[in-house]
Coordinates of C-alpha atoms and ligand atoms in Angstrom, one line a residue:
M1 CA -7.1 -3.3 36.3
T2 CA -5.6 -5.2 33.4
S3 CA -3.9 -3.2 30.6
P4 CA -5.8 -2.7 27.3
H5 CA -5.6 -6.0 25.5
R6 CA -8.3 -5.9 22.8
V7 CA -7.9 -4.9 19.2
L8 CA -10.7 -4.0 16.8
V9 CA -9.8 -4.9 13.2
L10 CA -11.7 -3.0 10.5
N11 CA -11.8 -3.9 6.8
S12 CA -13.7 -1.1 5.1
G13 CA -14.9 -1.6 1.5
S14 CA -16.9 0.8 -0.6
S15 CA -20.3 -0.4 0.7
S16 CA -19.3 -2.7 3.5
V17 CA -17.4 -2.9 6.7
K18 CA -16.1 -6.2 8.1
Y19 CA -14.9 -6.2 11.7
Q20 CA -13.5 -8.5 14.4
L21 CA -12.7 -7.7 18.0
L22 CA -9.9 -9.9 19.3
D23 CA -8.5 -10.5 22.7
M24 CA -4.7 -10.4 22.2
R25 CA -3.9 -12.3 25.4
D26 CA -4.9 -15.5 23.5
G27 CA -5.9 -14.3 20.0
S28 CA -9.5 -15.3 20.5
R29 CA -12.5 -13.6 18.8
L30 CA -14.8 -11.7 21.1
A31 CA -17.1 -10.6 18.3
V32 CA -17.2 -10.7 14.5
G33 CA -19.5 -8.9 12.2
L34 CA -20.3 -7.3 8.9
V35 CA -22.2 -4.3 7.7
E36 CA -23.4 -4.5 4.1
R37 CA -25.1 -2.2 1.6
I38 CA -23.9 1.0 3.3
G39 CA -25.4 3.9 1.5
E40 CA -27.7 1.7 -0.4
H41 CA -31.2 0.5 0.2
G42 CA -31.5 -2.2 2.8
S43 CA -28.3 -1.6 4.9
R44 CA -27.8 -4.6 7.2
L45 CA -25.6 -5.4 10.2
V46 CA -24.8 -8.9 11.3
H47 CA -23.1 -9.2 14.6
T48 CA -22.0 -12.3 16.4
P49 CA -20.5 -12.1 19.9
A50 CA -18.3 -15.0 20.9
D51 CA -20.6 -16.0 23.8
G52 CA -24.0 -15.1 22.4
E53 CA -26.5 -15.3 19.6
R54 CA -26.0 -13.8 16.2
R55 CA -27.9 -10.5 15.9
E56 CA -29.1 -9.0 12.7
R57 CA -30.2 -5.4 12.2
T58 CA -31.6 -3.7 9.2
A59 CA -31.5 0.1 9.4
P60 CA -30.8 2.8 6.9
M61 CA -27.0 3.6 7.1
A62 CA -26.2 6.4 4.8
G63 CA -22.5 6.2 5.1
H64 CA -19.5 4.7 7.0
E65 CA -20.1 6.9 10.0
A66 CA -23.6 5.5 10.6
A67 CA -22.3 2.0 9.9
L68 CA -19.4 2.4 12.5
R69 CA -21.8 3.9 15.0
A70 CA -24.0 0.9 14.6
V71 CA -21.1 -1.5 15.1
A72 CA -20.0 0.5 18.2
A73 CA -23.6 0.2 19.6
E74 CA -23.5 -3.6 19.1
L75 CA -20.2 -3.9 20.8
S76 CA -21.4 -1.7 23.7
A77 CA -24.4 -4.0 24.1
D78 CA -21.9 -6.8 24.8
G79 CA -19.9 -4.6 27.2
L80 CA -17.1 -4.2 24.7
G81 CA -17.8 -0.7 23.4
L82 CA -15.3 1.5 21.6
D83 CA -15.1 3.6 24.8
S84 CA -14.2 0.7 27.0
P85 CA -10.7 0.8 28.7
G86 CA -9.8 -2.6 27.5
L87 CA -9.5 -1.5 23.8
A88 CA -5.9 -1.0 23.0
A89 CA -6.1 0.0 19.3
I90 CA -7.9 -0.2 16.0
G91 CA -6.2 -2.0 13.2
H92 CA -7.2 -1.0 9.6
R93 CA -6.7 -3.1 6.6
V94 CA -5.4 -0.8 3.9
V95 CA -5.0 -2.3 0.4
H96 CA -2.2 -0.1 -1.1
G97 CA 0.8 1.2 0.7
G98 CA 2.9 1.8 -2.3
L99 CA 6.7 1.7 -1.7
R100 CA 6.5 4.0 1.3
F101 CA 4.8 1.6 3.7
T102 CA 6.8 -1.5 4.3
E103 CA 5.5 -2.0 7.8
P104 CA 2.3 -1.6 9.8
T105 CA 2.1 2.1 10.6
V106 CA 0.5 4.2 13.3
I107 CA -2.0 6.5 11.5
T108 CA -1.3 10.2 11.7
D109 CA -2.6 13.0 9.5
E110 CA 0.6 12.7 7.5
V111 CA 0.2 9.0 7.0
L112 CA -3.4 9.4 5.9
A113 CA -2.3 12.1 3.4
E114 CA 0.2 9.6 2.0
V115 CA -2.4 6.9 1.7
E116 CA -4.6 9.4 -0.2
R117 CA -1.7 10.1 -2.6
L118 CA -1.8 6.4 -3.5
V119 CA -5.4 6.6 -4.7
P120 CA -4.4 6.8 -8.3
V121 CA -2.8 3.4 -8.1
A122 CA -5.6 1.9 -6.0
P123 CA -8.7 3.7 -7.1
L124 CA -11.1 0.9 -6.2
H125 CA -9.7 0.2 -2.7
N126 CA -7.9 3.0 -1.0
P127 CA -10.8 5.5 -1.0
A128 CA -13.0 3.1 1.1
N129 CA -10.1 2.3 3.4
I130 CA -9.6 6.0 4.0
V131 CA -13.3 6.7 4.8
G132 CA -13.1 3.9 7.3
I133 CA -10.0 5.3 9.0
R134 CA -11.4 8.9 9.1
T135 CA -14.6 7.6 10.6
A136 CA -12.9 5.5 13.3
R137 CA -10.5 8.4 14.1
A138 CA -13.5 10.8 14.6
L139 CA -15.1 8.3 17.0
R140 CA -12.0 7.6 19.0
P141 CA -9.4 10.4 18.3
D142 CA -7.3 9.5 21.3
L143 CA -6.9 5.8 20.5
P144 CA -3.9 4.5 18.5
Q145 CA -5.0 3.4 15.1
V146 CA -2.8 1.4 12.8
A147 CA -2.8 0.8 9.1
V148 CA -1.7 -2.7 8.0
F149 CA -1.0 -2.7 4.2
D150 CA -1.8 -5.5 1.8
T151 CA 1.3 -4.6 -0.2
A152 CA 3.8 -4.3 2.7
F153 CA 4.9 -8.0 2.7
H154 CA 5.8 -7.7 -1.0
T155 CA 8.0 -4.6 -0.7
T156 CA 11.0 -7.0 -0.3
M157 CA 10.7 -8.2 -3.9
P158 CA 13.9 -7.5 -5.7
E159 CA 13.8 -4.9 -8.4
H160 CA 14.1 -7.5 -11.2
A161 CA 10.8 -9.1 -10.0
A162 CA 9.0 -5.9 -9.3
R163 CA 9.7 -3.9 -12.5
Y164 CA 7.8 -4.4 -15.7
A165 CA 10.0 -4.3 -18.8
I166 CA 8.6 -1.0 -20.0
D167 CA 10.2 2.3 -20.5
V168 CA 11.7 3.3 -17.1
E169 CA 10.8 7.0 -17.3
T170 CA 7.2 6.4 -18.1
A171 CA 6.9 3.7 -15.5
D172 CA 8.5 5.8 -12.8
A173 CA 6.5 8.9 -13.7
H174 CA 3.3 7.0 -13.1
R175 CA 4.5 4.7 -10.3
I176 CA 3.9 1.7 -12.5
R177 CA 5.5 -1.5 -11.0
R178 CA 4.4 -4.7 -9.4
Y179 CA 3.2 -4.1 -5.9
G180 CA 1.4 -7.4 -5.1
F181 CA -1.6 -7.8 -2.8
H182 CA -2.9 -10.3 -0.1
G183 CA 0.4 -9.6 1.6
T184 CA -1.0 -10.0 5.1
S185 CA -2.2 -13.5 4.2
H186 CA 1.0 -14.5 2.4
A187 CA 3.0 -13.3 5.5
Y188 CA 0.8 -15.2 7.9
V189 CA 0.6 -18.4 5.9
S190 CA 4.3 -18.6 5.0
R191 CA 5.1 -18.2 8.7
E192 CA 2.6 -20.8 9.8
T193 CA 3.9 -23.2 7.1
A194 CA 7.4 -22.9 8.7
R195 CA 5.8 -23.6 12.1
L196 CA 4.0 -26.7 10.7
L197 CA 7.4 -27.9 9.4
G198 CA 8.9 -27.3 12.8
K199 CA 11.4 -24.7 11.4
D200 CA 12.1 -21.0 11.7
P201 CA 10.7 -18.9 8.8
S202 CA 14.2 -17.8 8.0
E203 CA 15.1 -21.5 7.1
V204 CA 12.3 -22.3 4.7
N205 CA 11.4 -21.5 1.1
V206 CA 7.6 -21.6 0.5
I207 CA 5.3 -21.1 -2.4
V208 CA 2.0 -19.8 -1.0
L209 CA -1.2 -20.2 -3.1
H210 CA -3.9 -17.9 -1.8
L211 CA -6.9 -19.1 -3.7
G212 CA -10.0 -17.2 -2.7
N213 CA -12.4 -15.2 -4.9
G214 CA -9.3 -13.1 -5.5
A215 CA -6.2 -15.3 -6.0
S216 CA -2.5 -14.8 -5.8
A217 CA 0.7 -16.9 -5.5
S218 CA 3.9 -15.8 -3.8
A219 CA 7.4 -17.1 -3.6
V220 CA 8.8 -16.6 -0.1
A221 CA 12.5 -17.2 0.6
G222 CA 13.5 -17.4 4.2
G223 CA 10.5 -15.3 5.3
R224 CA 10.9 -12.6 2.6
C225 CA 8.7 -12.3 -0.4
V226 CA 10.8 -12.6 -3.6
D227 CA 7.9 -12.7 -6.2
T228 CA 4.2 -12.6 -6.3
S229 CA 1.6 -12.9 -9.0
M230 CA -0.5 -9.8 -8.6
G231 CA 1.0 -6.6 -10.0
L232 CA 0.2 -2.9 -10.3
T233 CA -3.3 -4.0 -9.4
P234 CA -4.9 -7.2 -8.2
L235 CA -5.8 -8.1 -11.8
E236 CA -2.5 -9.8 -12.8
G237 CA -1.6 -13.4 -12.3
L238 CA -3.9 -16.4 -11.6
V239 CA -7.3 -17.0 -12.9
M240 CA -9.7 -15.7 -10.2
G241 CA -13.4 -15.7 -9.4
T242 CA -14.2 -12.8 -11.7
R243 CA -10.8 -11.5 -12.8
S244 CA -8.9 -12.7 -15.8
G245 CA -5.4 -12.7 -14.3
D246 CA -2.7 -12.6 -17.0
V247 CA -3.7 -11.6 -20.5
D248 CA -1.7 -10.2 -23.3
P249 CA -2.0 -6.4 -22.7
A250 CA -2.8 -6.1 -26.4
V251 CA -6.2 -7.6 -25.7
T252 CA -7.1 -4.2 -24.2
F253 CA -6.0 -2.2 -27.3
H254 CA -7.9 -4.7 -29.4
L255 CA -11.1 -4.3 -27.5
R256 CA -10.7 -0.5 -27.6
R257 CA -9.9 -0.3 -31.3
V258 CA -11.9 -3.2 -32.8
A259 CA -14.8 -3.7 -30.4
G260 CA -15.1 0.0 -29.5
M261 CA -15.2 -0.6 -25.8
S262 CA -14.4 2.3 -23.4
V263 CA -11.5 2.0 -20.9
D264 CA -14.1 1.6 -18.1
E265 CA -15.9 -1.1 -20.0
I266 CA -12.7 -3.0 -20.5
D267 CA -11.8 -2.5 -16.8
E268 CA -15.1 -3.9 -15.8
L269 CA -14.8 -6.8 -18.3
L270 CA -11.4 -7.9 -17.0
N271 CA -12.1 -7.4 -13.3
K272 CA -15.8 -8.4 -12.9
R273 CA -16.9 -10.5 -15.9
S274 CA -13.8 -12.6 -16.5
G275 CA -12.1 -15.4 -14.7
L276 CA -14.2 -18.4 -13.7
V277 CA -17.5 -16.4 -14.0
G278 CA -16.6 -15.2 -17.5
L279 CA -15.6 -18.7 -18.5
C280 CA -18.6 -20.6 -17.2
G281 CA -21.0 -18.3 -15.4
D282 CA -20.1 -19.4 -11.9
N283 CA -17.3 -18.2 -9.6
D284 CA -18.0 -20.6 -6.8
M285 CA -15.7 -23.6 -7.0
R286 CA -18.4 -25.8 -5.2
E287 CA -20.9 -25.0 -8.0
I288 CA -18.2 -25.6 -10.7
R289 CA -17.4 -29.0 -9.3
R290 CA -21.0 -29.9 -9.1
R291 CA -21.5 -29.0 -12.7
I292 CA -18.4 -31.0 -13.7
D293 CA -19.8 -34.0 -12.0
E294 CA -22.9 -33.6 -14.1
G295 CA -20.8 -33.6 -17.3
D296 CA -20.9 -29.8 -17.9
E297 CA -18.2 -29.0 -20.5
R298 CA -17.9 -25.3 -19.9
A299 CA -17.4 -25.8 -16.2
R300 CA -14.7 -28.4 -17.0
L301 CA -12.9 -26.1 -19.3
A302 CA -13.1 -23.2 -16.7
F303 CA -11.6 -25.6 -14.1
D304 CA -8.9 -26.7 -16.5
I305 CA -7.9 -23.2 -17.4
Y306 CA -7.8 -22.2 -13.7
V307 CA -5.6 -25.2 -12.8
H308 CA -3.3 -24.8 -15.9
R309 CA -2.5 -21.2 -14.8
L310 CA -1.9 -22.3 -11.3
K311 CA 0.6 -25.0 -12.4
K312 CA 2.5 -22.4 -14.5
Y313 CA 3.0 -20.2 -11.4
I314 CA 4.0 -23.2 -9.3
G315 CA 6.6 -24.1 -11.9
A316 CA 7.8 -20.6 -12.3
Y317 CA 8.2 -20.1 -8.5
C318 CA 10.1 -23.4 -8.2
A319 CA 12.5 -21.8 -10.7
V320 CA 12.6 -18.5 -8.9
L321 CA 13.3 -20.1 -5.5
G322 CA 15.6 -22.9 -6.6
R323 CA 15.0 -24.9 -3.5
V324 CA 11.4 -25.3 -2.3
D325 CA 10.5 -26.7 1.1
A326 CA 6.7 -26.4 0.9
V327 CA 3.8 -25.5 -1.4
T328 CA 0.9 -24.2 0.7
F329 CA -2.7 -23.8 -0.2
T330 CA -4.9 -21.3 1.5
A331 CA -8.1 -19.2 1.4
G332 CA -11.6 -20.4 0.4
V333 CA -10.7 -22.6 -2.6
G334 CA -7.2 -23.5 -1.4
E335 CA -8.5 -24.6 2.1
N336 CA -11.6 -26.5 0.9
A337 CA -11.3 -27.6 -2.7
A338 CA -9.4 -30.9 -2.6
P339 CA -9.9 -31.4 -6.4
V340 CA -8.1 -28.2 -7.2
R341 CA -5.2 -29.2 -5.0
E342 CA -5.1 -32.6 -6.6
A343 CA -5.3 -31.3 -10.1
A344 CA -2.7 -28.5 -9.5
M345 CA -0.1 -31.1 -8.2
E346 CA -0.8 -33.7 -10.9
G347 CA 2.3 -34.4 -13.0
L348 CA 4.6 -32.3 -10.9
E349 CA 6.4 -35.3 -9.4
I350 CA 9.5 -34.1 -11.3
L351 CA 9.5 -31.1 -9.0
G352 CA 9.1 -33.3 -5.9
L353 CA 5.5 -32.4 -5.6
A354 CA 2.6 -34.9 -4.9
V355 CA -0.5 -35.2 -2.8
D356 CA -1.6 -38.1 -0.8
A357 CA -5.3 -38.8 -1.8
E358 CA -6.4 -39.7 1.7
L359 CA -4.7 -36.8 3.4
N360 CA -6.0 -34.4 0.7
A361 CA -9.6 -35.5 1.3
V362 CA -9.5 -34.7 5.0
R363 CA -11.6 -31.7 5.9
S364 CA -10.2 -29.7 8.8
G365 CA -9.7 -26.1 10.0
E366 CA -6.2 -27.0 11.2
P367 CA -2.9 -26.5 9.3
R368 CA -1.9 -29.9 7.9
L369 CA 0.3 -31.7 5.4
I370 CA -1.2 -33.4 2.4
S371 CA 1.9 -34.7 0.8
P372 CA 2.9 -38.4 1.1
A373 CA 5.2 -39.2 4.0
G374 CA 8.8 -38.7 3.1
S375 CA 8.2 -36.3 0.2
R376 CA 11.1 -34.1 -0.8
V377 CA 8.7 -31.0 -0.8
A378 CA 5.9 -30.7 1.7
V379 CA 2.5 -29.8 0.3
A380 CA 0.3 -28.2 3.0
V381 CA -3.1 -26.6 3.7
V382 CA -2.9 -23.7 6.1
P383 CA -6.1 -21.7 6.8
T384 CA -5.3 -18.0 6.5
D385 CA -6.3 -15.6 9.2
E386 CA -5.8 -12.0 7.9
E387 CA -7.7 -10.5 10.9
L388 CA -5.5 -12.2 13.5
E389 CA -2.4 -11.1 11.6
I390 CA -3.7 -7.5 11.4
A391 CA -4.5 -7.6 15.1
R392 CA -1.1 -9.0 16.0
Q393 CA 0.8 -6.4 13.9
T394 CA -1.4 -3.6 15.4
Y395 CA -1.0 -4.8 18.9
S396 CA 2.8 -5.3 18.8
L397 CA 3.2 -1.8 17.3
V398 CA 1.2 0.0 20.0
N399 CA 2.7 -2.1 22.8
N400 CA 6.3 -1.2 21.9
Ligands
LIG501 P1 -12.5 -13.7 -0.6 O1 -11.9 -13.5 0.8 O2 -11.5 -13.5 -1.7 O3 -13.8 -13.2 -0.8 P2 -12.6 -16.6 0.2 O4 -11.2 -16.8 0.6 O5 -13.6 -16.5 1.3 O6 -12.7 -15.3 -0.7 O7 -13.0 -17.7 -0.9 C1 -14.3 -17.7 -1.4 C2 -14.3 -18.8 -2.5 O8 -13.9 -20.0 -1.9 C3 -15.7 -19.1 -3.0 O9 -16.0 -18.2 -4.1 C4 -15.6 -20.5 -3.4 O10 -15.2 -20.6 -4.8 C5 -14.5 -21.1 -2.6 N1 -15.0 -22.1 -1.6 C6 -15.5 -21.8 -0.3 N2 -15.9 -23.0 0.3 C7 -15.6 -23.9 -0.6 C8 -15.8 -25.4 -0.6 N3 -16.3 -26.0 0.5 N4 -15.4 -26.1 -1.6 C9 -14.8 -25.4 -2.7 N5 -14.7 -24.1 -2.8 C10 -15.1 -23.4 -1.8

């Protein structure tokens, strides 16, 4: 009998669970799926096995346990159930690991308690991750389960990049500092960029631009993160689909004092009704480009604000790194939106940055260079794969 070689990756949100089952002998997907609207009307599971038809099931799912049981049933129907001997481990995406978790970690009661202690700094994310972990442990208490933290890759940031310039005692009392997120993606993409350049990660300095619905930039020096744009929460930094990114913190006092908004209303405004959606009503870059092509001024301005912020971070991270070998675009917008890449690089020749129009226009799922041949700094597109990275980290931990 072959030894266990499959890893189930779970990404539990407040009302959803995304999952992938991977074969770690070659990193291939055996099944991918999603449960949506957990605990709401119209819960739905969509399951796609690698060698079969997509299956969709609508059934009431009151909570994560019902959702995970439904996932387990779908996997069993493919002969890949949670009880099958080939399953080596479950890898959980956990958003916030604070300063304690710098590496993927086998989940114990003590680890879970520590993740719970971080809820005050990640109130929107960690509770859902914890529910997912508890449920999966109840279903397979004997199986190794690993937490892979979104913050872990950023724990190498030096203190001068991680600290806000606010009163040290107040900051420390409330664990206020810059943690950064999307770390699994930044780790994977910076390493794959080195591979694309034919170098070891320790030899290259990379600026990674993870532009999805959430968006963040990171400066990675020799494989270690030295700065990133998200902070205490994922709100800081770049303009995102629905988040403002950087604003003067005084905007919040002003809204409180002058507009009479509550803290929760301001939170909702900046996280859900700002960014591209707040600026022009759309957060999908495809739709924004279509509107720009039709001459829509609001869409144009939203695009220009998005790109302006991006350029500021690219410039800043060139300064932070000193020497830059590559700037890499990834995630939904970064991988697909050639106009964003073109606009972000425009006028940055002084930093050695440029895109080749023809290479930039190529549509591909493969890592690729889009800078002109012979450029001082490579510009690359590298599709991110957070699930594969979580699975790899999980598997290597339980196999040691
Ligand atoms: P997340 O994981 O943060 O939800 P993704 O990385 O999947 O997001 O990115 C989603 C975003 O990618 C969409 O909101 C859209 O703006 C953008 N996107 C996806 N496909 C395209 C495309 N073909 N052209 C331009 N933008 C795209």
